[in-house]
Short mmCIF file of C-alpha atoms in Angstrom, two decimals:
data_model
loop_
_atom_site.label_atom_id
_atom_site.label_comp_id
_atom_site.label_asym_id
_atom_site.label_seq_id
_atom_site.Cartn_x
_atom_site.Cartn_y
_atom_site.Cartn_z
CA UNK A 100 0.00 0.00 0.00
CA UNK A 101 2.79 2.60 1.07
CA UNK A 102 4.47 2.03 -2.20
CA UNK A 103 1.77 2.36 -4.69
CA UNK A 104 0.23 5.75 -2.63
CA UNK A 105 4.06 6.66 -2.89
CA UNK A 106 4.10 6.67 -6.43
CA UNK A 107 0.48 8.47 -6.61
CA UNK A 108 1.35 11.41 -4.62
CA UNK A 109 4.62 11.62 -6.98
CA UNK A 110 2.63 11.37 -9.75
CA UNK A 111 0.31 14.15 -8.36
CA UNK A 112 3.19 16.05 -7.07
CA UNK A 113 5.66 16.18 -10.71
CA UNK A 114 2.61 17.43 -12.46
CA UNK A 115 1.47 20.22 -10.38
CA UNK A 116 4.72 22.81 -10.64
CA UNK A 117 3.91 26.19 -9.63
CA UNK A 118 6.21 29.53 -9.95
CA UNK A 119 6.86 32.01 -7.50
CA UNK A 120 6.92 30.18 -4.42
CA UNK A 121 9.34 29.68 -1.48
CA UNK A 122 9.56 26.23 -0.27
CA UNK A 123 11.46 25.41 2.84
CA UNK A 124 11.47 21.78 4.13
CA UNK A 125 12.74 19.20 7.16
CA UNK A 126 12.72 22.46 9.71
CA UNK A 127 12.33 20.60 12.99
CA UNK A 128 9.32 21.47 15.27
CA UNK A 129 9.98 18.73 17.80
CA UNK A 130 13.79 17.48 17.70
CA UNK A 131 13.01 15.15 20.50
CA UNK A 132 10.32 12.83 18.32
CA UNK A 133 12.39 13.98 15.53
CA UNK A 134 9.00 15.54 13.91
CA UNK A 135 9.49 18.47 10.90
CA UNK A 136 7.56 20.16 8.67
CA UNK A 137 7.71 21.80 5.25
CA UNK A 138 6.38 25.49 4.48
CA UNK A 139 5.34 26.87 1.01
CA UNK A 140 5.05 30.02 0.91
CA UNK A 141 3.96 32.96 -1.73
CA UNK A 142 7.61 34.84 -2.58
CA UNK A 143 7.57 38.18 -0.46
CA UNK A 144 4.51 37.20 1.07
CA UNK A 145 3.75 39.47 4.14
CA UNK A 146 0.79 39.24 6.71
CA UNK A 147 -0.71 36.52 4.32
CA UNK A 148 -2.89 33.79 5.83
CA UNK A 149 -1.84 30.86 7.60
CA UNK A 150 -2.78 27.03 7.02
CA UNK A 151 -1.54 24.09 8.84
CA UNK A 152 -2.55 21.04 6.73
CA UNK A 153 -2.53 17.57 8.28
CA UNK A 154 -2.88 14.88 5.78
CA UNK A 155 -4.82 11.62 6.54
CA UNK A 156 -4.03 7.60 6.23
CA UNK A 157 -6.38 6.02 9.25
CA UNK A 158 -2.98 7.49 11.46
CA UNK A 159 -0.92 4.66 10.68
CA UNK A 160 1.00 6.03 7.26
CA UNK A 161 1.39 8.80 5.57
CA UNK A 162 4.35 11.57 4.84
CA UNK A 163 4.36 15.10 4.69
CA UNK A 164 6.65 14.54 1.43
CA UNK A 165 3.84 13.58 -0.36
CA UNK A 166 1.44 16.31 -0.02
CA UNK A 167 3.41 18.75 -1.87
CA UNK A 168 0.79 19.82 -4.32
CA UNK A 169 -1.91 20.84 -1.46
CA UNK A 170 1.01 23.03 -0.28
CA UNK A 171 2.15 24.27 -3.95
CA UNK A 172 -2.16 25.09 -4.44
CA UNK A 173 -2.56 27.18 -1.64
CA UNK A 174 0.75 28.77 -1.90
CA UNK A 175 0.02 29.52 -5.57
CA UNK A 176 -3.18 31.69 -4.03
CA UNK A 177 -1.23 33.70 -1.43
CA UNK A 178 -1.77 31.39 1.44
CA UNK A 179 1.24 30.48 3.51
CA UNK A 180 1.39 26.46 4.28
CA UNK A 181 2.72 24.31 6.58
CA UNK A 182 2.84 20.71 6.38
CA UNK A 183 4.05 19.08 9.54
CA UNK A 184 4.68 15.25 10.43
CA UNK A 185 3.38 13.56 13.38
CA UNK A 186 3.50 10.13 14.78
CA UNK A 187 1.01 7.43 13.93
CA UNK A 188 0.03 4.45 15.73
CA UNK A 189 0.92 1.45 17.26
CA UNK A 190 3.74 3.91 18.12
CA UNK A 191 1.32 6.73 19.57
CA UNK A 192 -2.12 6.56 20.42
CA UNK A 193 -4.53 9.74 20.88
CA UNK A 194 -2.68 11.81 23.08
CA UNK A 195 0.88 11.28 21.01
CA UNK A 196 -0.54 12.49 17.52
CA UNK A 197 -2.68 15.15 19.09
CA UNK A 198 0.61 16.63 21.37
CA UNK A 199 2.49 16.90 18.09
CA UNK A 200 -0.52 18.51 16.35
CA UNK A 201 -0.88 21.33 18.97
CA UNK A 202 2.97 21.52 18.77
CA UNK A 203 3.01 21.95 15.09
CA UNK A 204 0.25 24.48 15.20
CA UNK A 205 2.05 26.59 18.42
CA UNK A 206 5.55 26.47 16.04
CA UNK A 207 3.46 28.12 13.33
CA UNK A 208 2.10 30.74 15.62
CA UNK A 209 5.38 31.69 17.11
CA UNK A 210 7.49 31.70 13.85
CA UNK A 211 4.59 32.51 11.24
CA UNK A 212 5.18 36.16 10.71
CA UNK A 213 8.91 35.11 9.75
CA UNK A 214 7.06 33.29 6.94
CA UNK A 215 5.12 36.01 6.06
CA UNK A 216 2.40 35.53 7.15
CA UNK A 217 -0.09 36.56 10.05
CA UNK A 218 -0.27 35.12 13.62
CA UNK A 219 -3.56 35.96 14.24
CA UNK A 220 -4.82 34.39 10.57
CA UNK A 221 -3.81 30.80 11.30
CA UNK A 222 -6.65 28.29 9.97
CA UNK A 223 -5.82 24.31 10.65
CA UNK A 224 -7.31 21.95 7.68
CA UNK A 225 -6.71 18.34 7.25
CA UNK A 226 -8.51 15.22 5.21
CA UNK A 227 -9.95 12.32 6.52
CA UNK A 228 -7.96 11.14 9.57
CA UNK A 229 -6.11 14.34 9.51
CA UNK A 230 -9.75 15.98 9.46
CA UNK A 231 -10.18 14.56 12.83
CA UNK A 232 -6.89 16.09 14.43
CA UNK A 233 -7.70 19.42 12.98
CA UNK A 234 -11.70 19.47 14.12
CA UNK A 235 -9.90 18.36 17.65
CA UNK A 236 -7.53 20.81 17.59
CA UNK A 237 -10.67 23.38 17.15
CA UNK A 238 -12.88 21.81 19.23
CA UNK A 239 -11.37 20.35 22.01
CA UNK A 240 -9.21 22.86 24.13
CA UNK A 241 -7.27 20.42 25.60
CA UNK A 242 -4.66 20.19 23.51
CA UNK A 243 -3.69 24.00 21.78
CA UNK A 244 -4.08 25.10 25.46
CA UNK A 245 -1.64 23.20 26.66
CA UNK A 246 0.45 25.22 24.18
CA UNK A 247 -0.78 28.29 25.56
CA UNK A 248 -3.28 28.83 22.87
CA UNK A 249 -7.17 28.56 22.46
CA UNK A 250 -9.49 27.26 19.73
CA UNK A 251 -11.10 30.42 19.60
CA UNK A 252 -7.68 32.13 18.43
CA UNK A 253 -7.81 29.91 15.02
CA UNK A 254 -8.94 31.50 12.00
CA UNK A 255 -11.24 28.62 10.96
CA UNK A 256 -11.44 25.05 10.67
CA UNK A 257 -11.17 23.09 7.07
CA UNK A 258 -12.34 20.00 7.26
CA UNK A 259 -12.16 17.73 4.03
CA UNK A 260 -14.08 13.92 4.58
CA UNK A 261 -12.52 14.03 8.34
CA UNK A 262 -13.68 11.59 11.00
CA UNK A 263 -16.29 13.74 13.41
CA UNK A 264 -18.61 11.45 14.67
CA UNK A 265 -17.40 8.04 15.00
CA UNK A 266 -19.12 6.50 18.44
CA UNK A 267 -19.60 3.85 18.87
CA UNK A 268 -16.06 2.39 16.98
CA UNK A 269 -17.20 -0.99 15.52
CA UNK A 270 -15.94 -4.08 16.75
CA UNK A 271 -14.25 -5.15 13.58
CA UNK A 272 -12.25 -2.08 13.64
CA UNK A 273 -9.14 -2.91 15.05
CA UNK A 274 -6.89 0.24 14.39
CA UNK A 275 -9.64 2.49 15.39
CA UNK A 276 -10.22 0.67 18.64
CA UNK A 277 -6.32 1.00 19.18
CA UNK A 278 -6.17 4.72 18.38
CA UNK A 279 -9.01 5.79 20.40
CA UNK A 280 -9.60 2.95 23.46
CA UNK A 281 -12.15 -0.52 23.54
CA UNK A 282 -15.11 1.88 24.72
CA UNK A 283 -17.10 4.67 24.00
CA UNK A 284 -15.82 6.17 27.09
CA UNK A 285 -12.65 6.55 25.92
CA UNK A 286 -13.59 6.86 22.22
CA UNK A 287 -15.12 10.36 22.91
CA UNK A 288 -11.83 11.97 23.88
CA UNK A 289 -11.35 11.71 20.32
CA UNK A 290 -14.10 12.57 18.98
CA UNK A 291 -14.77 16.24 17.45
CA UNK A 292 -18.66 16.55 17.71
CA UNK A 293 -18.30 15.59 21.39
CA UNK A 294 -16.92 18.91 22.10
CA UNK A 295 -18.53 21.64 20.65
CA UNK A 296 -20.11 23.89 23.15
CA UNK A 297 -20.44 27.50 20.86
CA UNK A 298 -16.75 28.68 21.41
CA UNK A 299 -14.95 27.05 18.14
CA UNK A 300 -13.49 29.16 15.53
CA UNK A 301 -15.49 28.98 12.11
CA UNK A 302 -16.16 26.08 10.17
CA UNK A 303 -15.40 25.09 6.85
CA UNK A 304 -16.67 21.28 6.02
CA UNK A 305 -15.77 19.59 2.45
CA UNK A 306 -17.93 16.02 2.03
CA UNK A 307 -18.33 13.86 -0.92
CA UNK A 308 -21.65 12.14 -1.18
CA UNK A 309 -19.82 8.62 -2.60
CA UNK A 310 -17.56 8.48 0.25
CA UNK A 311 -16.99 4.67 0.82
CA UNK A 312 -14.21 5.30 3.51
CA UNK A 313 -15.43 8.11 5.96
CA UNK A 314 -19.73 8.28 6.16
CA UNK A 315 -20.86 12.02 5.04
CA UNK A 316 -22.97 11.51 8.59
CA UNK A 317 -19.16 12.36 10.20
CA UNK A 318 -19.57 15.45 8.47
CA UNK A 319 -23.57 16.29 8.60
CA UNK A 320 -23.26 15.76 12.31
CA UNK A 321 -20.52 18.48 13.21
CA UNK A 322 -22.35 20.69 10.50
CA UNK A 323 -26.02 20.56 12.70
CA UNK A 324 -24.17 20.43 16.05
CA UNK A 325 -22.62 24.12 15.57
CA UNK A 326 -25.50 25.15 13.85
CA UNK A 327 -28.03 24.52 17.39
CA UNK A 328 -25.22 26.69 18.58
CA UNK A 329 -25.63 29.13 16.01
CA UNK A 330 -21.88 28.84 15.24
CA UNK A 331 -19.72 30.20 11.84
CA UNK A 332 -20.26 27.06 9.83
CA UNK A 333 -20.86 25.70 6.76
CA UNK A 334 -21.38 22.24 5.19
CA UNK A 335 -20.22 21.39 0.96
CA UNK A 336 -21.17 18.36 -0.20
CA UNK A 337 -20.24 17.10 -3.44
CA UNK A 338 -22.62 14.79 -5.59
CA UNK A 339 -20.66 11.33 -6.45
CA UNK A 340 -17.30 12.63 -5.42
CA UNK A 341 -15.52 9.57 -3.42
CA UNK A 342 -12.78 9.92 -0.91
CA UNK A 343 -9.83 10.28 -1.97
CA UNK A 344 -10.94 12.68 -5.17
CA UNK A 345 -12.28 15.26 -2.57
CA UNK A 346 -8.51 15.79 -1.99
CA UNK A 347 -6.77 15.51 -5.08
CA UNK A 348 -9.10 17.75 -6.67
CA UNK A 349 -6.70 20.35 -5.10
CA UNK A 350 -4.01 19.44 -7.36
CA UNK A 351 -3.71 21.13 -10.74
CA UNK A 352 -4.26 18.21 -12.96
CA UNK A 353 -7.55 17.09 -11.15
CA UNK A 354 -9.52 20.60 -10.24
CA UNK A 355 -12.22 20.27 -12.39
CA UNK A 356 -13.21 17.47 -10.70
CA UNK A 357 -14.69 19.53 -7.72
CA UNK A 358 -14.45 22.92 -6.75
CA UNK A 359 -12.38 22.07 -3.56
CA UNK A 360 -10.09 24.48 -4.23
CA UNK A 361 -12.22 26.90 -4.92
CA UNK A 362 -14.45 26.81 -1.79
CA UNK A 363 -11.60 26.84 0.60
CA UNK A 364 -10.04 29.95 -0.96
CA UNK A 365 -13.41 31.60 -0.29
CA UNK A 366 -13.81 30.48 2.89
CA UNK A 367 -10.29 31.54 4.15
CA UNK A 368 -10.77 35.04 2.26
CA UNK A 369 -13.86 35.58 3.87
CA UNK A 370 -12.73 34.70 7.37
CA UNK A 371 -9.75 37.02 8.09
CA UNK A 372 -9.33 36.55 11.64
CA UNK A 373 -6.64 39.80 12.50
CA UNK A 374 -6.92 41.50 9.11
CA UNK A 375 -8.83 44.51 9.00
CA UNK A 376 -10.01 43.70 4.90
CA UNK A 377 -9.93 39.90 3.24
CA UNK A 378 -6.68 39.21 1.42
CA UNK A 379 -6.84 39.22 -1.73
CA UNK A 380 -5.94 36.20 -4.08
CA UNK A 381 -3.88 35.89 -7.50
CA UNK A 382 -5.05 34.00 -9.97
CA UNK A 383 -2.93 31.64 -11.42
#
C-alpha cells in the first residue's frame, strides 16, 4: 500500500509545478520525536494567511513529502502552508498524535510572521484522519491550550471527509479501537462533535456524497451540532465525489473534478481573523 500511494502522490506532485513560491522543508518542530515540517510560501509574502494542513491515512502512514501539491495550491493563491509530520500508531495513540498537532500548530504561531504571514490568521485543515486532528484541535481545548493557545484564536477550521462522529467504533475495527480505546468512554476523547459547546473558531466542512471510507454523517453531524449553537459554519457536499478525489481535486491536474479548491479559498478570504479587509488572491 505505502508504495503504490508513494508513487500516486509523486505522480500528483511532478505534475502540479507552480512559480513564484518559497519552499522550505525538514525544519524541525519537535527534535526530541524527531518531527518536521515543510512550508510553502507565496515569494515576499507578508501578513498573508496561515494554514496548517494535516494529511490523513487512518494514522498509521502517511508523509508530509507527499502532499506537496496541497502546499504548492494554496501557496500559488497567497496562502502560507505548513505541512508538519506527526507520529502514527501502534507507536502513539490519541494523546501522542494530538501533542504533536498542537505543537506543530504553536511552532506556526510563534514563527509565522517570519514566513510572512499573520499570527492571528492561522486556519488548521486536514482530510480524513487528519480531518479529525484538525476538528480536535478546534474543538477540544485540551490540547492548543496546553500550548498556551485557544481554539477560539484559530482563524477557521477546514475540514475535508474528516472523522467527526465516529461513536460507537465498531468491533471489527481494530486500528480504530487501538487509536481511540475498547469503549465509548474513551472513544469520545477523540471525537470532534463531542466537544462543541459554541466557542470554536469557524467552520469550513468539504464532504463527498460517494464516500466509501469516511460516512458524510461524520460530516452532517458536526455541520447541525454548531448550527443549534448558532456557530460560523458551513457544510459542501459534493454529488458522487468519493474519498480520496475530494482531496486531489486540489491538485492542478484534477480541479475540475470539484471545486475544492475553490471553496476553501473563499472560505479563508472571507474569514480574516486579524486583518482589518480579506486578502486578496492571484489568480494563477
Amino acid at each position: 500500500m505505502g508504495g503504490c500511494e508513494a508513487t500516486l502522490f509523486a505522480g500528483l506532485n511532478a505534475t502540479d509545478q507552480h512559480r513564484a513560491i518559497a519552499t522550505r522543508q525538514d525544519i524541525v518542530f519537535d527534535a526530541e520525536h524527531r518531527l518536521a515540517l515543510d512550508v510553502y510560501a507565496p515569494e515576499h509574502a507578508a501578513h498573508a494567511p496561515v494554514v496548517v494542513f494535516f494529511y490523513g491515512g487512518t494514522w498509521v502512514r502517511g508523509e508530509r513529502a507527499w502532499y506537496r501539491f496541497v502546499g504548492t495550491a494554496l501557496a500559488a493563491r497567497g496562502v502560507v502552508t505548513v505541512v508538519p509530520d506527526y507520529r502514527k500508531y501502534p507507536g502513539v495513540t490519541l494523546d501522542g498524535f494530538m501533542q504533536d498537532a498542537a505543537r506543530a500548530v504553536a511552532w506556526t504561531h510563534a514563527h509565522a510572521t517570519e514566513l510572512g504571514g499573520a499570527p492571528d490568521d492561522i486556519f488548521v485543515m486536514g482530510h480524513s484522519a487528519g480531518g479529525q486532528i484538525a476538528a480536535l484541535l478546534a474543538t477540544d481545548p485540551e490540547w492548543l491550550g496546553a500550548q498556551g493557545l485557544a481554539p477560539a484564536q484559530l482563524a477557521g477550521l477546514i475540514g475535508l471527509a474528516g472523522c467527526y462522529d465516529f461513536v460507537p467504533v465498531p468491533q471489527d475495527d481494530p486500528i480504530m479501537l487501538g487509536v481511540f480505546g475498547a469503549t465509548p468512554a474513551q472513544q469520545r476523547r477523540g471525537q470532534p462533535v463531542s466537544y462543541v459547546r459554541g466557542a470554536e473558531p469557524p467552520m469550513l466542512l468539504l464532504q463527498g456524497t460517494d464516500d466509501g471510507e469516511v460516512e458524510p454523517s461524520n460530516a452532517i453531524s458536526l455541520y447541525r451540532a454548531t448550527q443549534a449553537l448558532h456557530e460560523d459554519s458551513t457544510l459542501r457536499t459534493y454529488p458522487g465525489l468519493g474519498h480520496e478525489a475530494l482531496l486531489f481535486a486540489l491538485s492542478r491536474p484534477m480541479h475540475d473534478a470539484a471545486p475544492t479548491l475553490h471553496d476553501v479559498l473563499s472560505f479563508i478570504q472571507s474569514h480574516p481573523h486579524a486583518l482589518s479587509q480579506a486578502p486578496t488572491f492571484p489568480r494563477r
